[in-house]
Short mmCIF file of C-alpha atoms in Angstrom, two decimals:
data_model
loop_
_atom_site.label_atom_id
_atom_site.label_comp_id
_atom_site.label_asym_id
_atom_site.label_seq_id
_atom_site.Cartn_x
_atom_site.Cartn_y
_atom_site.Cartn_z
CA MET A 28 -45.31 149.16 -112.84
CA GLU A 29 -42.81 145.56 -113.24
CA GLY A 30 -45.15 145.20 -116.36
CA LYS A 31 -44.39 148.50 -117.59
CA LEU A 32 -40.20 147.70 -117.71
CA ASP A 33 -40.68 144.41 -118.80
CA GLU A 34 -42.67 146.04 -121.66
CA LEU A 35 -39.97 149.48 -122.07
CA LEU A 36 -37.42 146.09 -122.21
CA GLN A 37 -39.00 144.17 -124.67
CA SER A 38 -39.29 147.12 -127.08
CA GLN A 39 -35.63 148.32 -126.82
CA ALA A 40 -34.13 144.87 -127.52
CA HIS A 41 -36.61 144.82 -130.44
CA VAL A 42 -35.30 148.50 -131.70
CA TRP A 43 -31.96 147.70 -130.94
CA ASN A 44 -32.37 144.05 -132.57
CA HIS A 45 -33.49 145.67 -135.69
CA VAL A 46 -30.63 149.03 -135.68
CA LEU A 47 -27.61 146.56 -135.15
CA LYS A 48 -29.16 143.63 -137.49
CA PHE A 49 -26.91 144.83 -140.27
CA MET A 50 -23.77 144.09 -138.90
CA ASN A 51 -24.92 140.17 -139.95
CA SER A 52 -25.01 141.86 -143.29
CA MET A 53 -21.38 143.65 -142.95
CA ALA A 54 -19.92 140.70 -140.94
CA LEU A 55 -20.60 137.80 -144.14
CA LYS A 56 -19.26 140.39 -146.73
CA CYS A 57 -16.83 140.95 -145.57
CA ALA A 58 -15.99 137.16 -145.33
CA VAL A 59 -15.93 137.07 -148.75
CA GLU A 60 -14.55 139.41 -149.58
CA LEU A 61 -11.66 138.29 -147.15
CA GLY A 62 -12.05 134.92 -148.68
CA ILE A 63 -12.45 133.41 -145.62
CA PRO A 64 -15.11 130.42 -147.03
CA ASP A 65 -12.44 129.65 -149.97
CA VAL A 66 -9.17 129.17 -147.94
CA ILE A 67 -10.92 126.60 -145.36
CA HIS A 68 -12.68 124.44 -148.15
CA SER A 69 -9.33 124.52 -149.95
CA HIS A 70 -7.13 123.78 -146.70
CA ALA A 71 -9.88 120.54 -146.58
CA GLN A 72 -9.78 120.35 -142.96
CA PRO A 73 -10.53 123.08 -140.14
CA MET A 74 -8.13 126.01 -139.88
CA THR A 75 -7.42 127.31 -136.60
CA LEU A 76 -7.42 131.39 -136.85
CA SER A 77 -3.40 131.57 -136.22
CA ASP A 78 -3.94 129.00 -140.34
CA LEU A 79 -6.59 131.47 -141.14
CA VAL A 80 -4.54 134.53 -140.59
CA ALA A 81 -1.61 133.22 -142.70
CA ALA A 82 -3.62 131.95 -145.13
CA LEU A 83 -4.92 135.17 -145.59
CA ARG A 84 -2.30 137.18 -145.51
CA ILE A 85 -3.62 139.68 -142.26
CA GLN A 86 -1.03 140.89 -140.45
CA PRO A 87 -0.43 139.06 -137.36
CA SER A 88 -1.23 142.23 -134.87
CA LYS A 89 -4.94 142.01 -136.79
CA ALA A 90 -5.34 138.65 -135.61
CA GLN A 91 -7.70 140.05 -132.60
CA TYR A 92 -10.18 140.78 -134.99
CA LEU A 93 -10.57 138.07 -137.51
CA GLY A 94 -11.48 136.15 -133.96
CA ARG A 95 -14.01 138.92 -133.79
CA LEU A 96 -15.45 138.30 -137.18
CA MET A 97 -15.29 134.73 -137.02
CA ARG A 98 -17.05 134.72 -133.64
CA LEU A 99 -19.56 136.64 -135.08
CA LEU A 100 -20.28 134.53 -137.79
CA VAL A 101 -19.50 131.36 -136.07
CA HIS A 102 -23.07 132.84 -133.65
CA SER A 103 -24.89 134.00 -137.18
CA GLY A 104 -24.16 130.01 -138.44
CA PHE A 105 -22.32 130.57 -141.57
CA PHE A 106 -19.29 128.74 -139.90
CA ASP A 107 -18.49 126.03 -137.24
CA ALA A 108 -15.84 126.35 -134.27
CA SER A 109 -15.01 123.60 -132.39
CA GLU A 110 -15.05 123.45 -128.51
CA GLU A 111 -11.29 122.88 -128.32
CA GLU A 112 -8.63 125.66 -126.57
CA ASP A 113 -7.57 126.19 -130.54
CA VAL A 114 -10.80 127.08 -131.58
CA LYS A 115 -10.76 125.35 -135.28
CA TYR A 116 -13.00 126.71 -137.55
CA ARG A 117 -15.24 124.84 -140.65
CA LEU A 118 -17.57 125.24 -143.52
CA THR A 119 -21.40 124.82 -142.81
CA PRO A 120 -23.77 124.61 -145.39
CA SER A 121 -24.71 128.20 -145.27
CA SER A 122 -20.97 128.88 -146.38
CA ARG A 123 -20.46 126.55 -148.43
CA LEU A 124 -23.16 127.98 -151.29
CA LEU A 125 -20.45 131.36 -150.18
CA LEU A 126 -18.14 129.83 -151.93
CA ARG A 127 -16.47 131.71 -155.60
CA HIS A 128 -14.12 128.97 -156.88
CA THR A 129 -15.75 125.72 -156.95
CA HIS A 130 -18.32 124.53 -160.00
CA THR A 131 -21.98 124.53 -158.48
CA THR A 132 -24.94 124.95 -159.80
CA PHE A 133 -25.79 127.59 -157.27
CA GLN A 134 -23.54 130.86 -156.30
CA ILE A 135 -24.98 132.69 -153.91
CA THR A 136 -21.84 135.56 -153.53
CA PRO A 137 -23.41 137.94 -156.53
CA PHE A 138 -25.92 138.44 -155.11
CA LEU A 139 -24.80 139.52 -151.80
CA PHE A 140 -22.55 141.70 -153.54
CA LEU A 141 -25.88 142.60 -155.30
CA SER A 142 -27.70 143.50 -152.36
CA LEU A 143 -24.72 145.28 -150.03
CA ASP A 144 -23.14 147.46 -152.48
CA LYS A 145 -23.05 150.96 -151.67
CA THR A 146 -23.87 151.81 -155.17
CA ALA A 147 -25.92 149.54 -156.01
#
């Protein structure tokens, strides 16, 4: 009986993992649309959530939602976060590929929008 229960739980986890995978893509798209990678890059040092809220001109009442988005993006490896009480976010090699306003040899944002555009 225990073996069947483990198999059922693993199967459910597998299905939910695939059902919810779109959240990472949508969070990434949201970050690029908001300009989070560019803002952190132009700040030239790690930024706190309140710094990001101010720089992105987000209403302070919406700061908690930006915090949730950033936690998901940190978990996904697109940003790095300090372990201080007032968390500071910085770019990772992956998020550097999402910069719009730099002259890099490879920019991935056009492909991101192409693959996630609902009209494509």
